[in-house]
PDB file of C-alpha atoms in Angstrom:
ATOM      1  CA  UNK A  34     -45.047  10.082   7.396  1.00  0.00           C
ATOM      2  CA  UNK A  35     -42.840   7.036   6.999  1.00  0.00           C
ATOM      3  CA  UNK A  36     -43.513   3.656   8.202  1.00  0.00           C
ATOM      4  CA  UNK A  37     -41.500   4.374  10.916  1.00  0.00           C
ATOM      5  CA  UNK A  38     -44.018   6.929  12.756  1.00  0.00           C
ATOM      6  CA  UNK A  39     -46.621   3.805  13.057  1.00  0.00           C
ATOM      7  CA  UNK A  40     -43.901   2.239  15.688  1.00  0.00           C
ATOM      8  CA  UNK A  41     -43.953   5.921  17.635  1.00  0.00           C
ATOM      9  CA  UNK A  42     -40.454   6.523  16.131  1.00  0.00           C
ATOM     10  CA  UNK A  43     -40.853   9.575  13.481  1.00  0.00           C
ATOM     11  CA  UNK A  44     -36.983   9.433  12.623  1.00  0.00           C
ATOM     12  CA  UNK A  45     -38.011  11.659   9.293  1.00  0.00           C
ATOM     13  CA  UNK A  46     -39.791  15.119  10.897  1.00  0.00           C
ATOM     14  CA  UNK A  47     -36.929  15.010  13.878  1.00  0.00           C
ATOM     15  CA  UNK A  48     -34.260  14.436  11.497  1.00  0.00           C
ATOM     16  CA  UNK A  49     -35.884  17.293   9.072  1.00  0.00           C
ATOM     17  CA  UNK A  50     -35.958  19.768  11.833  1.00  0.00           C
ATOM     18  CA  UNK A  51     -32.150  19.601  12.313  1.00  0.00           C
ATOM     19  CA  UNK A  52     -30.389  19.675   9.436  1.00  0.00           C
ATOM     20  CA  UNK A  53     -29.823  21.747   7.152  1.00  0.00           C
ATOM     21  CA  UNK A  54     -31.996  21.962   3.834  1.00  0.00           C
ATOM     22  CA  UNK A  55     -29.315  20.915   1.698  1.00  0.00           C
ATOM     23  CA  UNK A  56     -27.742  18.204   3.642  1.00  0.00           C
ATOM     24  CA  UNK A  57     -27.921  15.063   2.757  1.00  0.00           C
ATOM     25  CA  UNK A  58     -29.940  11.919   4.860  1.00  0.00           C
ATOM     26  CA  UNK A  59     -28.044  10.728   7.853  1.00  0.00           C
ATOM     27  CA  UNK A  60     -27.914   7.460   6.736  1.00  0.00           C
ATOM     28  CA  UNK A  61     -25.938   8.676   3.516  1.00  0.00           C
ATOM     29  CA  UNK A  62     -22.546   7.724   3.378  1.00  0.00           C
ATOM     30  CA  UNK A  63     -20.442  10.115   2.119  1.00  0.00           C
ATOM     31  CA  UNK A  64     -17.303   8.606  -0.694  1.00  0.00           C
ATOM     32  CA  UNK A  65     -14.019  10.180  -0.069  1.00  0.00           C
ATOM     33  CA  UNK A  66     -11.622   9.763  -3.581  1.00  0.00           C
ATOM     34  CA  UNK A  67      -9.295   7.942  -3.098  1.00  0.00           C
ATOM     35  CA  UNK A  68      -7.365   5.834  -5.869  1.00  0.00           C
ATOM     36  CA  UNK A  69      -9.233   2.801  -6.920  1.00  0.00           C
ATOM     37  CA  UNK A  70      -5.879   1.176  -7.835  1.00  0.00           C
ATOM     38  CA  UNK A  71      -4.197  -0.694  -5.615  1.00  0.00           C
ATOM     39  CA  UNK A  72      -0.519  -1.499  -5.104  1.00  0.00           C
ATOM     40  CA  UNK A  73      -0.688  -5.483  -6.096  1.00  0.00           C
ATOM     41  CA  UNK A  74      -2.661  -4.215  -8.955  1.00  0.00           C
ATOM     42  CA  UNK A  75       0.731  -2.500  -9.570  1.00  0.00           C
ATOM     43  CA  UNK A  76       3.018  -4.999  -8.631  1.00  0.00           C
ATOM     44  CA  UNK A  77       1.395  -7.260 -10.985  1.00  0.00           C
ATOM     45  CA  UNK A  78       2.049  -4.961 -13.909  1.00  0.00           C
ATOM     46  CA  UNK A  79       5.143  -4.219 -13.406  1.00  0.00           C
ATOM     47  CA  UNK A  80       6.276  -8.084 -12.980  1.00  0.00           C
ATOM     48  CA  UNK A  81       4.368  -8.283 -16.382  1.00  0.00           C
ATOM     49  CA  UNK A  82       6.418  -5.830 -17.243  1.00  0.00           C
ATOM     50  CA  UNK A  83      10.158  -7.247 -16.342  1.00  0.00           C
ATOM     51  CA  UNK A  84       9.017 -10.779 -18.327  1.00  0.00           C
ATOM     52  CA  UNK A  85       7.888  -8.054 -21.102  1.00  0.00           C
ATOM     53  CA  UNK A  86      11.119  -6.797 -21.438  1.00  0.00           C
ATOM     54  CA  UNK A  87      13.462  -9.932 -20.594  1.00  0.00           C
ATOM     55  CA  UNK A  88      11.486 -11.579 -23.446  1.00  0.00           C
ATOM     56  CA  UNK A  89      11.345  -8.817 -26.557  1.00  0.00           C
ATOM     57  CA  UNK A  90      13.889  -7.092 -25.361  1.00  0.00           C
ATOM     58  CA  UNK A  91      16.239  -8.111 -22.635  1.00  0.00           C
ATOM     59  CA  UNK A  92      19.253  -5.824 -22.872  1.00  0.00           C
ATOM     60  CA  UNK A  93      22.614  -7.013 -22.356  1.00  0.00           C
ATOM     61  CA  UNK A  94      23.332  -9.944 -19.770  1.00  0.00           C
ATOM     62  CA  UNK A  95      24.552  -8.351 -16.911  1.00  0.00           C
ATOM     63  CA  UNK A  96      24.739 -11.705 -14.463  1.00  0.00           C
ATOM     64  CA  UNK A  97      25.061 -15.165 -15.795  1.00  0.00           C
ATOM     65  CA  UNK A  98      23.525 -18.644 -14.119  1.00  0.00           C
ATOM     66  CA  UNK A  99      24.309 -19.950 -11.594  1.00  0.00           C
ATOM     67  CA  UNK A 100      24.357 -16.116  -9.921  1.00  0.00           C
ATOM     68  CA  UNK A 101      20.306 -15.449 -11.120  1.00  0.00           C
ATOM     69  CA  UNK A 102      19.244 -17.817  -8.708  1.00  0.00           C
ATOM     70  CA  UNK A 103      20.626 -15.702  -6.110  1.00  0.00           C
ATOM     71  CA  UNK A 104      16.855 -13.967  -7.389  1.00  0.00           C
ATOM     72  CA  UNK A 105      15.120 -16.220  -6.146  1.00  0.00           C
ATOM     73  CA  UNK A 106      16.591 -15.939  -2.453  1.00  0.00           C
ATOM     74  CA  UNK A 107      15.714 -11.978  -2.864  1.00  0.00           C
ATOM     75  CA  UNK A 108      11.819 -13.030  -3.822  1.00  0.00           C
ATOM     76  CA  UNK A 109      11.734 -14.831  -1.220  1.00  0.00           C
ATOM     77  CA  UNK A 110      12.569 -12.140   1.432  1.00  0.00           C
ATOM     78  CA  UNK A 111      10.717  -9.713  -0.031  1.00  0.00           C
ATOM     79  CA  UNK A 112       7.381 -12.011   0.123  1.00  0.00           C
ATOM     80  CA  UNK A 113       8.440 -13.016   4.059  1.00  0.00           C
ATOM     81  CA  UNK A 114       8.292  -9.319   4.055  1.00  0.00           C
ATOM     82  CA  UNK A 115       5.086  -8.208   2.539  1.00  0.00           C
ATOM     83  CA  UNK A 116       3.360 -11.052   3.724  1.00  0.00           C
ATOM     84  CA  UNK A 117       4.354 -10.971   7.007  1.00  0.00           C
ATOM     85  CA  UNK A 118       3.298  -7.119   7.535  1.00  0.00           C
ATOM     86  CA  UNK A 119      -0.275  -7.939   5.902  1.00  0.00           C
ATOM     87  CA  UNK A 120      -0.619 -10.787   9.177  1.00  0.00           C
ATOM     88  CA  UNK A 121       0.404  -8.091  11.463  1.00  0.00           C
ATOM     89  CA  UNK A 122      -2.362  -5.911   9.996  1.00  0.00           C
ATOM     90  CA  UNK A 123      -4.977  -8.512  10.500  1.00  0.00           C
ATOM     91  CA  UNK A 124      -4.002  -9.625  13.462  1.00  0.00           C
ATOM     92  CA  UNK A 125      -4.225  -5.520  14.999  1.00  0.00           C
ATOM     93  CA  UNK A 126      -7.959  -5.618  13.102  1.00  0.00           C
ATOM     94  CA  UNK A 127      -6.611  -2.596  10.712  1.00  0.00           C
ATOM     95  CA  UNK A 128      -7.422  -1.995   7.395  1.00  0.00           C
ATOM     96  CA  UNK A 129      -4.224  -3.340   5.014  1.00  0.00           C
ATOM     97  CA  UNK A 130      -5.970  -2.107   2.091  1.00  0.00           C
ATOM     98  CA  UNK A 131      -4.728   1.618   1.519  1.00  0.00           C
ATOM     99  CA  UNK A 132      -6.976   4.786   2.365  1.00  0.00           C
ATOM    100  CA  UNK A 133      -9.223   2.170   4.413  1.00  0.00           C
ATOM    101  CA  UNK A 134      -9.986   2.853   8.066  1.00  0.00           C
ATOM    102  CA  UNK A 135      -6.823   3.012  10.119  1.00  0.00           C
ATOM    103  CA  UNK A 136      -7.698   1.326  13.754  1.00  0.00           C
ATOM    104  CA  UNK A 137      -4.464   1.595  15.099  1.00  0.00           C
ATOM    105  CA  UNK A 138      -0.609   2.509  14.389  1.00  0.00           C
ATOM    106  CA  UNK A 139       1.416  -0.291  13.336  1.00  0.00           C
ATOM    107  CA  UNK A 140       5.295  -0.033  15.077  1.00  0.00           C
ATOM    108  CA  UNK A 141       6.588  -3.246  15.698  1.00  0.00           C
ATOM    109  CA  UNK A 142       7.985  -5.833  13.540  1.00  0.00           C
ATOM    110  CA  UNK A 143       9.441  -4.317  10.495  1.00  0.00           C
ATOM    111  CA  UNK A 144       7.767  -1.540  11.454  1.00  0.00           C
ATOM    112  CA  UNK A 145      10.196  -0.654  13.602  1.00  0.00           C
ATOM    113  CA  UNK A 146      12.864  -0.224  10.476  1.00  0.00           C
ATOM    114  CA  UNK A 147      10.776   1.323   7.726  1.00  0.00           C
ATOM    115  CA  UNK A 148       7.651   2.592   7.308  1.00  0.00           C
ATOM    116  CA  UNK A 149       6.541   0.845   4.185  1.00  0.00           C
ATOM    117  CA  UNK A 150       7.793  -2.727   4.862  1.00  0.00           C
ATOM    118  CA  UNK A 151       4.809  -4.011   2.267  1.00  0.00           C
ATOM    119  CA  UNK A 152       5.855  -1.829  -0.137  1.00  0.00           C
ATOM    120  CA  UNK A 153       9.675  -2.445   0.627  1.00  0.00           C
ATOM    121  CA  UNK A 154       9.284  -6.041  -0.503  1.00  0.00           C
ATOM    122  CA  UNK A 155       7.372  -5.716  -3.278  1.00  0.00           C
ATOM    123  CA  UNK A 156      10.060  -3.722  -4.238  1.00  0.00           C
ATOM    124  CA  UNK A 157      12.456  -6.661  -3.573  1.00  0.00           C
ATOM    125  CA  UNK A 158      10.284  -8.912  -5.345  1.00  0.00           C
ATOM    126  CA  UNK A 159      10.798  -6.810  -8.695  1.00  0.00           C
ATOM    127  CA  UNK A 160      14.480  -6.768  -7.774  1.00  0.00           C
ATOM    128  CA  UNK A 161      14.734 -10.216  -7.623  1.00  0.00           C
ATOM    129  CA  UNK A 162      12.797 -10.876 -10.178  1.00  0.00           C
ATOM    130  CA  UNK A 163      14.980  -8.689 -12.564  1.00  0.00           C
ATOM    131  CA  UNK A 164      17.848 -10.653 -10.947  1.00  0.00           C
ATOM    132  CA  UNK A 165      16.746 -14.242 -12.301  1.00  0.00           C
ATOM    133  CA  UNK A 166      16.242 -12.544 -15.880  1.00  0.00           C
ATOM    134  CA  UNK A 167      19.698 -11.572 -15.858  1.00  0.00           C
ATOM    135  CA  UNK A 168      19.777  -9.093 -18.350  1.00  0.00           C
ATOM    136  CA  UNK A 169      19.749  -4.999 -17.834  1.00  0.00           C
ATOM    137  CA  UNK A 170      16.311  -4.068 -19.014  1.00  0.00           C
ATOM    138  CA  UNK A 171      13.822  -5.859 -16.360  1.00  0.00           C
ATOM    139  CA  UNK A 172      16.533  -3.580 -14.038  1.00  0.00           C
ATOM    140  CA  UNK A 173      14.381  -0.375 -15.468  1.00  0.00           C
ATOM    141  CA  UNK A 174      10.826  -1.434 -13.645  1.00  0.00           C
ATOM    142  CA  UNK A 175      11.823  -1.783  -9.632  1.00  0.00           C
ATOM    143  CA  UNK A 176      12.966   2.222  -9.257  1.00  0.00           C
ATOM    144  CA  UNK A 177       9.877   2.939 -11.881  1.00  0.00           C
ATOM    145  CA  UNK A 178       7.444   0.615  -9.398  1.00  0.00           C
ATOM    146  CA  UNK A 179       9.135   2.196  -6.075  1.00  0.00           C
ATOM    147  CA  UNK A 180       8.375   6.197  -7.668  1.00  0.00           C
ATOM    148  CA  UNK A 181       4.768   5.381  -9.131  1.00  0.00           C
ATOM    149  CA  UNK A 182       4.200   4.009  -5.246  1.00  0.00           C
ATOM    150  CA  UNK A 183       5.694   6.475  -3.673  1.00  0.00           C
ATOM    151  CA  UNK A 184       4.016   9.301  -5.264  1.00  0.00           C
ATOM    152  CA  UNK A 185       0.854   7.385  -5.548  1.00  0.00           C
ATOM    153  CA  UNK A 186       0.075   5.939  -2.556  1.00  0.00           C
ATOM    154  CA  UNK A 187       2.386   6.544   0.290  1.00  0.00           C
ATOM    155  CA  UNK A 188       2.668   9.967   0.183  1.00  0.00           C
ATOM    156  CA  UNK A 189      -1.462  10.474   0.693  1.00  0.00           C
ATOM    157  CA  UNK A 190      -1.257   7.883   3.102  1.00  0.00           C
ATOM    158  CA  UNK A 191       1.176   9.601   5.584  1.00  0.00           C
ATOM    159  CA  UNK A 192      -1.457  12.262   5.789  1.00  0.00           C
ATOM    160  CA  UNK A 193      -4.169  10.195   5.932  1.00  0.00           C
ATOM    161  CA  UNK A 194      -2.368   9.193   9.008  1.00  0.00           C
ATOM    162  CA  UNK A 195      -1.141  12.570  10.005  1.00  0.00           C
ATOM    163  CA  UNK A 196      -4.488  13.271  10.258  1.00  0.00           C
ATOM    164  CA  UNK A 197      -5.708   9.651  12.020  1.00  0.00           C
ATOM    165  CA  UNK A 198      -2.767   9.764  14.253  1.00  0.00           C
ATOM    166  CA  UNK A 199      -1.630  13.356  14.734  1.00  0.00           C
ATOM    167  CA  UNK A 200       1.647  13.921  17.073  1.00  0.00           C
ATOM    168  CA  UNK A 201       1.857   9.514  17.714  1.00  0.00           C
ATOM    169  CA  UNK A 202       2.758   9.153  13.935  1.00  0.00           C
ATOM    170  CA  UNK A 203       4.561  12.249  14.117  1.00  0.00           C
ATOM    171  CA  UNK A 204       6.979  10.397  16.127  1.00  0.00           C
ATOM    172  CA  UNK A 205       6.589   7.795  14.228  1.00  0.00           C
ATOM    173  CA  UNK A 206       7.699   9.992  11.572  1.00  0.00           C
ATOM    174  CA  UNK A 207      11.022  10.868  13.371  1.00  0.00           C
ATOM    175  CA  UNK A 208      12.354   7.251  14.299  1.00  0.00           C
ATOM    176  CA  UNK A 209      11.349   5.240  11.320  1.00  0.00           C
ATOM    177  CA  UNK A 210      12.716   5.960   7.794  1.00  0.00           C
ATOM    178  CA  UNK A 211      10.091   6.050   5.278  1.00  0.00           C
ATOM    179  CA  UNK A 212      11.965   3.317   2.893  1.00  0.00           C
ATOM    180  CA  UNK A 213      15.025   2.399   4.505  1.00  0.00           C
TER     181      UNK A 213
END
C-alpha cells in the first residue's frame, strides 16, 4: 500500500487493475528519439568552417574590397529574418526548438513566402560571411549547411507537422514553398 492510501486515495491499486502488466507507470514519460543537436549548433560549426577555410586554405580571391562589405548586408538580412521568425514563435507560444510541441501553425510574416525562414536566414548569414571573405573555399559551406539542415531537420519537422496539423498543414505546403 502506498503513502497516498492513508488519504482515502489508492492510485496504485486502481492503476494496476486497469493497465497491462508490462505498461509503464502512468507518471512515466515516454522519450521520443530526436536529434540532440540543434540547427544553431550546425550554424556555428559551419561559420567556424568558413573562417577556417578562409584563413588556412582560401583559394583564389573572387570578390575584392569594397564589394566584400555587401556581405554585411546579407548577414544583417539573414539575422533579421531568423530573429523575427523566432520572435513570432514566442509570441504564438509554440516551440522554437525542432521537435518540441507545436501548438500553432505559423503562417504569417515570413512564413507567407517560405516554410523555413529561420533556416533560410542562417543560410543567408553563411552566404554573407562567404561574401565578406571574398575567397572561393568559404562558398562550399552554405550549400553543405543547407543540405544538412534540409535532410536532418526539415524533412522530419515536416512529417511531425503533417501528423500534428493534418489537412491544415497540407494546404500550407501547397501554398508556400519549402525554401524560396
